[in-house]
Short mmCIF file of C-alpha atoms and ligand atoms in Angstrom, two decimals:
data_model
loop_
_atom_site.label_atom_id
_atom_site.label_comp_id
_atom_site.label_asym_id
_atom_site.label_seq_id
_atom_site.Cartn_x
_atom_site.Cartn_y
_atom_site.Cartn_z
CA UNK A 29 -42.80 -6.51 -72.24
CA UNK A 30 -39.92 -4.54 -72.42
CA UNK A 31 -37.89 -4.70 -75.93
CA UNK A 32 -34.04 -5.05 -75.85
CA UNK A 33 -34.39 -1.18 -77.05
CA UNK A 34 -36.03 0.65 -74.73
CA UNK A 35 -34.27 -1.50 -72.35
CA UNK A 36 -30.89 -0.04 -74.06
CA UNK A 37 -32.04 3.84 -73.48
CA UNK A 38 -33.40 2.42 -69.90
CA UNK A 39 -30.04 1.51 -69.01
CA UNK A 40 -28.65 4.80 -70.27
CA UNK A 41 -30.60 6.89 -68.97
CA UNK A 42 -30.04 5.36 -65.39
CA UNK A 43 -26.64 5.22 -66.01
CA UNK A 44 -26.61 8.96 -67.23
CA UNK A 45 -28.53 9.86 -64.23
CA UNK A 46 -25.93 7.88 -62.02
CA UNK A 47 -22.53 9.10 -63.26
CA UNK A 48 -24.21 13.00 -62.95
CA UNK A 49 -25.27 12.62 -59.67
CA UNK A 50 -21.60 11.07 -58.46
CA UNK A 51 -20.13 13.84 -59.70
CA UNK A 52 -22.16 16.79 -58.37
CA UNK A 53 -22.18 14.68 -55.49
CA UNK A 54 -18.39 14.39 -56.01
CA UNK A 55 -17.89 18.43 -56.07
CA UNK A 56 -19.64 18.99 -52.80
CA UNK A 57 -17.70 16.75 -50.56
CA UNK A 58 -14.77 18.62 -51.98
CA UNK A 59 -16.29 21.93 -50.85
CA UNK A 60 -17.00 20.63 -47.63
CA UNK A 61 -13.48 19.41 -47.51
CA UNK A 62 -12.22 23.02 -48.10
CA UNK A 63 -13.69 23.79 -45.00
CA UNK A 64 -16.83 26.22 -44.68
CA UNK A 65 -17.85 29.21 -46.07
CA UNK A 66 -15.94 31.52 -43.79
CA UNK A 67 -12.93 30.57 -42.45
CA UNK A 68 -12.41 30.67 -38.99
CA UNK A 69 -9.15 31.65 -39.48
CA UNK A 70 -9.13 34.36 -42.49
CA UNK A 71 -5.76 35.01 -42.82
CA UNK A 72 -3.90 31.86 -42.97
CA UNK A 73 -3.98 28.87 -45.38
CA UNK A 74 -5.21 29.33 -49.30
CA UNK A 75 -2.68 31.51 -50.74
CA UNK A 76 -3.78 30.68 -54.21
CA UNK A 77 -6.91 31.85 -53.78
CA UNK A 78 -8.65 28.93 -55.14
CA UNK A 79 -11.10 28.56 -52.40
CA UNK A 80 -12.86 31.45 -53.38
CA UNK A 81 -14.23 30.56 -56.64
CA UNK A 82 -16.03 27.55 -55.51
CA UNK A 83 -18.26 30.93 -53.53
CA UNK A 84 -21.11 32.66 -55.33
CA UNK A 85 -19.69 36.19 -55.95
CA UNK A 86 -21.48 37.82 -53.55
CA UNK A 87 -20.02 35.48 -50.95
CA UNK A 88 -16.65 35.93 -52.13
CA UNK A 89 -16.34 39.76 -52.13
CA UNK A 90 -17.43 39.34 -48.47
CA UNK A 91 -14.41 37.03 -48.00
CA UNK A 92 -12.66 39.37 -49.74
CA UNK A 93 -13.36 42.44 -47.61
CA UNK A 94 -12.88 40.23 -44.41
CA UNK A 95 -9.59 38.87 -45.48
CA UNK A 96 -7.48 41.05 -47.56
CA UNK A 97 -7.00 43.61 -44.85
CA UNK A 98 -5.77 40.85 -43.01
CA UNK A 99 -3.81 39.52 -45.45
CA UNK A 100 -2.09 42.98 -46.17
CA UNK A 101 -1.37 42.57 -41.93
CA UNK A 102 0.39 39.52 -42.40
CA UNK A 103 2.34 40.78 -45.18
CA UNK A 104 3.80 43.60 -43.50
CA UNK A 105 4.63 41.32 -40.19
CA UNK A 106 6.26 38.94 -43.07
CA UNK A 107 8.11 41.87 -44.26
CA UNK A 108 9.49 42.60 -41.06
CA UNK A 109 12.71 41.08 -39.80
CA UNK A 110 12.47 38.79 -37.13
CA UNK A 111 13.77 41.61 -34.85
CA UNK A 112 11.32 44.18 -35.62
CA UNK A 113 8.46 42.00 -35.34
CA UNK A 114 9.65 41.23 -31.74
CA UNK A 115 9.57 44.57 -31.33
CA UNK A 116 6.19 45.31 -32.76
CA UNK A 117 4.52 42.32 -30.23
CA UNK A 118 6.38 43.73 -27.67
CA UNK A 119 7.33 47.44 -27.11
CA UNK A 120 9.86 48.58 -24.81
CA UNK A 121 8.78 51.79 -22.24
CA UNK A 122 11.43 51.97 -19.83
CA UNK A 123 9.14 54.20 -18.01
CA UNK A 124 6.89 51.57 -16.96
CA UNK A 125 7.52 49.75 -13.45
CA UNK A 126 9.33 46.51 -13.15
CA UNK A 127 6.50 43.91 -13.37
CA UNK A 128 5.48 42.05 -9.98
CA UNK A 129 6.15 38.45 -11.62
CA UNK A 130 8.24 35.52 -10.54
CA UNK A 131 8.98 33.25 -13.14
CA UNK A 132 10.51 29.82 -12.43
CA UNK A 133 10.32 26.63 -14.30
CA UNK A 134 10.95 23.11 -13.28
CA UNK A 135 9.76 19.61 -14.23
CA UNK A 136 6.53 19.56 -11.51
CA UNK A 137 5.01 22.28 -9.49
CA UNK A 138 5.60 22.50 -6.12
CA UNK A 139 2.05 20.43 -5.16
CA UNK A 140 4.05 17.48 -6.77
CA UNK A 141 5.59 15.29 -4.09
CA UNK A 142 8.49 14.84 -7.00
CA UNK A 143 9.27 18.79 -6.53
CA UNK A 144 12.67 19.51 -4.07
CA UNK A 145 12.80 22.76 -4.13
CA UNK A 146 10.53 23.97 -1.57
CA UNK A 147 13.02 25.74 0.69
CA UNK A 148 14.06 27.76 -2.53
CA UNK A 149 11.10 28.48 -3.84
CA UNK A 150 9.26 29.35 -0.67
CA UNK A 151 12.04 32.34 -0.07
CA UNK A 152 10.48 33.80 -3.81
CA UNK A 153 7.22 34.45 -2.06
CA UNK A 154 8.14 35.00 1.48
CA UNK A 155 10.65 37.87 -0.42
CA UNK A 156 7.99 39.54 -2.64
CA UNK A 157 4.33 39.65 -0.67
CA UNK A 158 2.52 40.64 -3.81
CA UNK A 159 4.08 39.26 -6.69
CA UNK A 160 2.49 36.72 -9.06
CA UNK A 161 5.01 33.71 -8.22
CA UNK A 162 4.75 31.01 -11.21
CA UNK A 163 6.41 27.84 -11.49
CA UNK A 164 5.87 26.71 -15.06
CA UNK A 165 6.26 23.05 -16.26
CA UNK A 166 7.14 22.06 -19.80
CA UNK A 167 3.72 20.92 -20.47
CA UNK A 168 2.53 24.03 -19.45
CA UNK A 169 5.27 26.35 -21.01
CA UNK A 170 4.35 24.75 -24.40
CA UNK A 171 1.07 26.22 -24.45
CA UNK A 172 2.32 29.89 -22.99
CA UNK A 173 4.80 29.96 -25.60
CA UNK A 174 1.98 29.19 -27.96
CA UNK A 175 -0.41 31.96 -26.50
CA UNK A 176 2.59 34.63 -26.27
CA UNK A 177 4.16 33.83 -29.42
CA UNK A 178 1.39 33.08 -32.20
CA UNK A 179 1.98 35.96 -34.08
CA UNK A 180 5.75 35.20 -34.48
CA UNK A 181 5.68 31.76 -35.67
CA UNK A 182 9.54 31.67 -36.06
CA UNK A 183 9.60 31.54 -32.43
CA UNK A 184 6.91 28.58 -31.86
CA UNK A 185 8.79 26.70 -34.87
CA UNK A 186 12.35 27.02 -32.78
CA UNK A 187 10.88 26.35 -29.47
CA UNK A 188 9.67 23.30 -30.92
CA UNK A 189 13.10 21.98 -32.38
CA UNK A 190 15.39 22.46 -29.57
CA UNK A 191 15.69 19.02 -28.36
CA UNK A 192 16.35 19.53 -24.69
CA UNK A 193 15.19 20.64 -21.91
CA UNK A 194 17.93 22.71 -20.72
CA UNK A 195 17.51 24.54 -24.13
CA UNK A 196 14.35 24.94 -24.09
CA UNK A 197 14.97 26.20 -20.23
CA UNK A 198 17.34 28.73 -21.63
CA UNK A 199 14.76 29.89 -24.44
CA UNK A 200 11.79 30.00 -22.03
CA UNK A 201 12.96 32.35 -19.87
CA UNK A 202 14.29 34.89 -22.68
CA UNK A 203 10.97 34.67 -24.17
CA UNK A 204 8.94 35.30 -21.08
CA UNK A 205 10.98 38.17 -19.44
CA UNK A 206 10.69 39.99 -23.12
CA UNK A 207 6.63 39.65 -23.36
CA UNK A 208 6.01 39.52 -19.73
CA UNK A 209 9.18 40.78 -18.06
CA UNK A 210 9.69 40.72 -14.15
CA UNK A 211 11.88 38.63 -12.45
CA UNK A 212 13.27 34.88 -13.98
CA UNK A 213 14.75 32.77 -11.62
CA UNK A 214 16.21 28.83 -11.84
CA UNK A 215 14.31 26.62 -9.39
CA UNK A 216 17.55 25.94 -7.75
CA UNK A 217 18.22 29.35 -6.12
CA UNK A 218 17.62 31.07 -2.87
CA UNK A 219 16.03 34.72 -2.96
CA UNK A 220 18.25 36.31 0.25
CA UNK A 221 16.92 39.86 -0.34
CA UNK A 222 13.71 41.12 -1.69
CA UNK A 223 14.28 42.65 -5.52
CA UNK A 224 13.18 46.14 -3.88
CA UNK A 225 16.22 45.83 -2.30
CA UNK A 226 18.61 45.00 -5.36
CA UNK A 227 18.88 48.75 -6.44
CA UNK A 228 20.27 51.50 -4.16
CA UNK A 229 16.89 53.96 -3.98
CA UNK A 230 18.80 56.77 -5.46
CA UNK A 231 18.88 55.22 -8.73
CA UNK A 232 15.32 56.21 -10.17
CA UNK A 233 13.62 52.86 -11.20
CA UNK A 234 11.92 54.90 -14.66
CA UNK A 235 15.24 54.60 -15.60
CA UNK A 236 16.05 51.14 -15.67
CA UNK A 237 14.81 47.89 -17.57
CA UNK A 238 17.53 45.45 -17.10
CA UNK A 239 19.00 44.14 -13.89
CA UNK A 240 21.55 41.79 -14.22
CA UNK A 241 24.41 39.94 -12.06
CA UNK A 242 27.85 38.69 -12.98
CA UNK A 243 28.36 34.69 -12.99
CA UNK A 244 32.36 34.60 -13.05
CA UNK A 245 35.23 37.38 -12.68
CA UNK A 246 38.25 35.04 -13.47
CA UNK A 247 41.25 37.65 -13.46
CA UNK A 248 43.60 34.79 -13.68
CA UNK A 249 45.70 33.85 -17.42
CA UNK A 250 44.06 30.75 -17.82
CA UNK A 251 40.77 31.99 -17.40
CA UNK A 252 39.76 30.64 -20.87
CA UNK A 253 39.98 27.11 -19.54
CA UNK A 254 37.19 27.54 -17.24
CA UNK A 255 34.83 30.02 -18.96
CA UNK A 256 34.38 31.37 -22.07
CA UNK A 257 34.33 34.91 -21.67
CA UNK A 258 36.34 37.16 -19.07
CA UNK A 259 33.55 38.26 -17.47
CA UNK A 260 30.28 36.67 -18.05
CA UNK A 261 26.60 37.37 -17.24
CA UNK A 262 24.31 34.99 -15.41
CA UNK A 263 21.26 34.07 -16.65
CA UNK A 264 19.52 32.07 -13.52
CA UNK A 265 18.40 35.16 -12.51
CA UNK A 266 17.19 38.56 -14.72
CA UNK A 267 14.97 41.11 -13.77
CA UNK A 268 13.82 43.23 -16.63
CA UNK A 269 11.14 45.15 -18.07
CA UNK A 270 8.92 43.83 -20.88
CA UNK A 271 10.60 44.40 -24.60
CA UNK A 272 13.81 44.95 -23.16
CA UNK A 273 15.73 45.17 -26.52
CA UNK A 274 18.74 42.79 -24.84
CA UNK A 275 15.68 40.40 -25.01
CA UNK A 276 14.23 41.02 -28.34
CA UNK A 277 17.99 40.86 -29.29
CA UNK A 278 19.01 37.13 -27.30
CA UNK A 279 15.61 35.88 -28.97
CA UNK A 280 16.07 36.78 -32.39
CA UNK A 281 19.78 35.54 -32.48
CA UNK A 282 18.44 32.00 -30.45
CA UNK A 283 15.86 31.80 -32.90
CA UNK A 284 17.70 32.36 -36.53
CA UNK A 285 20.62 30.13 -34.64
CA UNK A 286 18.00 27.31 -33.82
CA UNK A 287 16.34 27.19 -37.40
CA UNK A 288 19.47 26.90 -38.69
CA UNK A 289 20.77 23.95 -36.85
CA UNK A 290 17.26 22.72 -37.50
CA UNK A 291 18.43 22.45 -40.88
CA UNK A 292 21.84 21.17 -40.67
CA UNK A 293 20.34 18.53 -38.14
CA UNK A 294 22.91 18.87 -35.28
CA UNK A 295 21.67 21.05 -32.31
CA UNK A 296 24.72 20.39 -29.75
CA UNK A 297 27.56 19.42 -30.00
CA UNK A 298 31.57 19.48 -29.01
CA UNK A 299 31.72 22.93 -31.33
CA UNK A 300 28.36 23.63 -31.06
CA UNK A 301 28.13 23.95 -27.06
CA UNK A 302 24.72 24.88 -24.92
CA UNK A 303 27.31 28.15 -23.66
CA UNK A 304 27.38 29.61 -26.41
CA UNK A 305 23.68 28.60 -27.99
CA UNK A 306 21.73 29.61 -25.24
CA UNK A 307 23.63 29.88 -22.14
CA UNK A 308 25.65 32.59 -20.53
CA UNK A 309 27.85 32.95 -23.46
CA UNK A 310 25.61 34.41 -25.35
CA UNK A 311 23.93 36.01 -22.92
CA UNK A 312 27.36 38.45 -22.28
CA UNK A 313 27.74 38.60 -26.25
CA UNK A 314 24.14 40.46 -26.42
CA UNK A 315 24.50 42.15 -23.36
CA UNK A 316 28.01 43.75 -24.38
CA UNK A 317 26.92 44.27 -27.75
CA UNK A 318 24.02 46.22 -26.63
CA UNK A 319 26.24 48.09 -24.64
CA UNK A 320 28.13 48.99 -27.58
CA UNK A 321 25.21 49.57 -30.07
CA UNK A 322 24.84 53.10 -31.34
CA UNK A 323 21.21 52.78 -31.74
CA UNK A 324 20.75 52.75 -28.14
CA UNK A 325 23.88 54.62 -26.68
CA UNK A 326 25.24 57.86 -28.29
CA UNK A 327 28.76 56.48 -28.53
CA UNK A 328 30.28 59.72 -30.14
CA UNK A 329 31.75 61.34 -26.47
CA UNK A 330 32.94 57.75 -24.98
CA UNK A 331 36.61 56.92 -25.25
CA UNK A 332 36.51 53.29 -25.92
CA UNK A 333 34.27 50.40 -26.02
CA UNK A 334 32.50 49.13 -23.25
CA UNK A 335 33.84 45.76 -22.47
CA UNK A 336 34.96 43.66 -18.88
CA UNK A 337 37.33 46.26 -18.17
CA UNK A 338 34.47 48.27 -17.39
CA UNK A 339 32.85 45.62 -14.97
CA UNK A 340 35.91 43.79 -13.62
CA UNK A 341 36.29 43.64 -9.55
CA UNK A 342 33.35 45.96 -9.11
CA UNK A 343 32.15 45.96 -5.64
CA UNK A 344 28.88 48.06 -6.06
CA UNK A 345 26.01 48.07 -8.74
CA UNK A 346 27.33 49.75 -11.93
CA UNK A 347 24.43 51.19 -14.32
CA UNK A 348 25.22 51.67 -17.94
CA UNK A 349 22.50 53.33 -19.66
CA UNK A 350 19.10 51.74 -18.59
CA UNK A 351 20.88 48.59 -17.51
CA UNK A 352 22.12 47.95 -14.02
CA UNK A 353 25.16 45.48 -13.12
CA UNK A 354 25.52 43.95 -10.27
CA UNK A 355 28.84 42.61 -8.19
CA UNK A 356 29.59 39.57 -8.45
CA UNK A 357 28.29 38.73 -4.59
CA UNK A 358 24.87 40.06 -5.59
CA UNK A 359 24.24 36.73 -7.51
CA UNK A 360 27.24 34.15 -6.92
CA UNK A 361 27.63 34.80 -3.12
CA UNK A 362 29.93 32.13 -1.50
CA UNK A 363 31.70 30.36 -4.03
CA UNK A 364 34.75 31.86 -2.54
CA UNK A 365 37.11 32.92 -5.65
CA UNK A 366 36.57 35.96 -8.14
CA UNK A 367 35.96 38.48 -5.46
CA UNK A 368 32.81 37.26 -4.56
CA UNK A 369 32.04 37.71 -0.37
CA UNK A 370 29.89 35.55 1.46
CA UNK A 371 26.29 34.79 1.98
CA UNK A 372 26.10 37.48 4.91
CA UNK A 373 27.16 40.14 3.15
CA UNK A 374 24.57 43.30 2.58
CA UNK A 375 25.18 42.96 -1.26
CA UNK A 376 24.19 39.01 -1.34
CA UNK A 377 20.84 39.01 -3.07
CA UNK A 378 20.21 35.40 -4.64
CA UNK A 379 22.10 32.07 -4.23
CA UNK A 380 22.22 29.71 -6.85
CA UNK A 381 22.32 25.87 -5.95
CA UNK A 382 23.06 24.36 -9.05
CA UNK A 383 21.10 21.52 -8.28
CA UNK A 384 18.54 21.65 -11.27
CA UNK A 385 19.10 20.78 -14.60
CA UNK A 386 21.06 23.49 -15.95
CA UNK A 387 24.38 23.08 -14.62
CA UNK A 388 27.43 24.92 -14.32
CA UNK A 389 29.77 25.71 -16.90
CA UNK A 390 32.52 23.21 -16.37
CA UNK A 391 29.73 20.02 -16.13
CA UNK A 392 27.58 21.63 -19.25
CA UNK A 393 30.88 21.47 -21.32
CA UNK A 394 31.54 17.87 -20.58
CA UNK A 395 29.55 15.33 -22.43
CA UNK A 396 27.84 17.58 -24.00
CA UNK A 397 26.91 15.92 -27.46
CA UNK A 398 23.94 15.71 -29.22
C1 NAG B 30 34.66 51.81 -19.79
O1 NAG B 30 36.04 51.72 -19.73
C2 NAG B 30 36.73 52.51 -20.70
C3 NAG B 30 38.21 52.22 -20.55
O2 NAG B 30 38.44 50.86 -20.53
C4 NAG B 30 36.41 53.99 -20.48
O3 NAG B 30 37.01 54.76 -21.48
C5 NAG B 30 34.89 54.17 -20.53
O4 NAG B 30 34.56 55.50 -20.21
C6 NAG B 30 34.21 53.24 -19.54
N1 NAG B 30 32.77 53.37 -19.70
C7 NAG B 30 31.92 53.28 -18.67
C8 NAG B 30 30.47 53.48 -19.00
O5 NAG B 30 32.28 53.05 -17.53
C1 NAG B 31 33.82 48.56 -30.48
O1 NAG B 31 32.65 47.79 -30.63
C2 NAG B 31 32.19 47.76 -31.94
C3 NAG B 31 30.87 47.00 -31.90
O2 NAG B 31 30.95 45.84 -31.14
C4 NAG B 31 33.24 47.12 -32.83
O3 NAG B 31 32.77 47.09 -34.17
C5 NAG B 31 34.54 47.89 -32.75
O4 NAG B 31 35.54 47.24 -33.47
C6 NAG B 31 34.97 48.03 -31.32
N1 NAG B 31 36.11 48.92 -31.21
C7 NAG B 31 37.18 48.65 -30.45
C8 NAG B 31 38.23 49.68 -30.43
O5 NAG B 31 37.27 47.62 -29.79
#
């Protein structure tokens, strides 16, 4: 029989036994919660460094050697202004040929029965035999962004918080002209010409990387009541080499500008308009600061500034430095004011519906609130 003693050190013993086998048992479910051995992905996550002591020492030098490299990598990108990491993904050569993309995006594709724009977006591909023609949905511009982006996660964390589409629209095609470049174009637009034909052949193509169109001319006094800059850009269609630096510029400025009204919680409103966020407001700011940038242009023989004076009435394609500027027909044929001629005319390249979501300056400024 067992005495009340040995029953005693019985029960201890088990008990002992019990509580040391909880624990150890304890400590590897947390190791397996760290995740295993190697990481998958070495360079993110455990900045402390406390997953490597749970390792043998052997095991962690290896991590070690596989990770700090990488870590030193990351470093220097986190270094790196927003800016010059844009530039480091993607690298300007102005030398390179105008890539043979068409980038579009709209809420289905075109084998949706929901999609209008067939008319429109056949005259892309009927225009450019060749080209890879893309019409991107949301769903599907999430995960590009995602792909093109992941080494600039400012960029993924701003396309994220803009809460609309049209400024997400906006974003996209910034984003994809300056990784992918080639030709962006709103869903809502016409190609009349093929983009061979944009640029008169004696202006070398090694020397450009930006071609861009003029949305509004308004050489009237109260100009300021229907746009917000004297002349201003459009943005429903760009052509432009990859890394343009008007790109790398738009993004960065988008970007800092959207994590900052990330903070302050108000995206859009009466102040705060989609014109001047991501729309052709900005668009002319970057384009006419570039212009006037001494990094890119040696200034020190021009007698002024470049500003709408220089672009005003213009009836031919004007090219300052590696960017070319189009009349205002080129792009905004037929809405009869500003100068612009008709649809006919030889310098008529694209026509813009404004049927699609992004709409024209006047309607974006009403209602717009957040
Ligand atoms: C732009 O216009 C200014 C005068 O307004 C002139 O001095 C300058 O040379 C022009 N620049 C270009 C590139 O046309
Ligand atoms: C010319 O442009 C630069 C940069 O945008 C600006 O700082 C400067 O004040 C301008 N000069 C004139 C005369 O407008």
């Amino acid at each position: 029989m067992l005495s009340f003693k040995r029953a005693l050190v019985f029960a201890a013993f088990f008990l002992t036994v019990f509580l040391l086998l909880r624990q150890s048992h304890g400590t590897t479910s947390a190791d397996e919660s760290l995740g295993p051995p190697i990481p998958k992905k070495p360079a993110d996550d455990d900045k402390s460094g406390k997953n490597l002591a749970s390792y043998t020492s052997d095991e962690s030098s290896l991590l070690r050697q596989n990770r700090v490299p990488a870590r030193e990598n990351l470093q220097d990108m986190h270094k790196m202004s927003l800016y010059d990491k844009l530039a480091y993904q993607y690298p300007y050569d102005v030398e390179t040929k105008f890539p043979a993309y068409i980038w579009q995006t709209w809420k289905w594709t075109p084998a949706n029965k929901e999609f209008d724009f067939r008319e429109q977006e056949a005259s892309w591909t009927e225009q450019h035999p060749g080209f890879i023609h893309e019409v991107i949905t949301d769903q599907v511009a999430i995960h590009l962004i995602r792909l093109l982006y992941a080494a600039v996660p400012e960029v993924l964390e701003a396309y994220d918080a803009l809460p609309e589409p049209v400024l997400k629209a906006d974003y996209f095609r910034y984003l994809i002209l300056l990784a992918r470049g080639g030709i962006y174009s709103d869903i809502d637009t016409f190609a009349i010409k093929s983009a061979s034909e944009w640029i008169p052949d004696k202006v070398p193509k090694e020397s450009l990387g930006l071609v861009i169109g003029i949305e509004a001319d308004p050489d009237r006094p109260d100009w300021m009541e229907w746009y917000s800059r004297r002349i201003q850009f459009c943005q429903w269609t760009i052509q432009s080499k990859p890394g343009h630096p008007v790109l790398r510029d738009i993004v960065s400025r988008i970007t800092h500008e959207t994590l900052k009204r990330k903070r302050e919680g108000l995206f859009v409103s009466k102040e705060k308009s989609v014109v001047e966020f991501t729309g052709p407001a900005i668009w002319t700011d970057v384009i006419f600061d570039y212009f006037n940038d001494n990094r890119y242009f040696d200034m020190s023989h021009s007698k002024g500034n470049i500003s709408y004076l220089n672009f005003t009435g213009i009836e031919s394609p004007k090219k300052v430095g590696d960017v070319v500027v189009l009349p205002i027909t080129s792009f905004s044929p037929g809405v009869g004011q500003m100068g612009a001629k008709t649809v006919d005319d030889p310098m008529a390249f694209v026509k813009h519906d404004f049927e699609g979501t992004w709409k024209p300056e006047s309607e974006r400024h009403i209602g717009e609130t957040n």
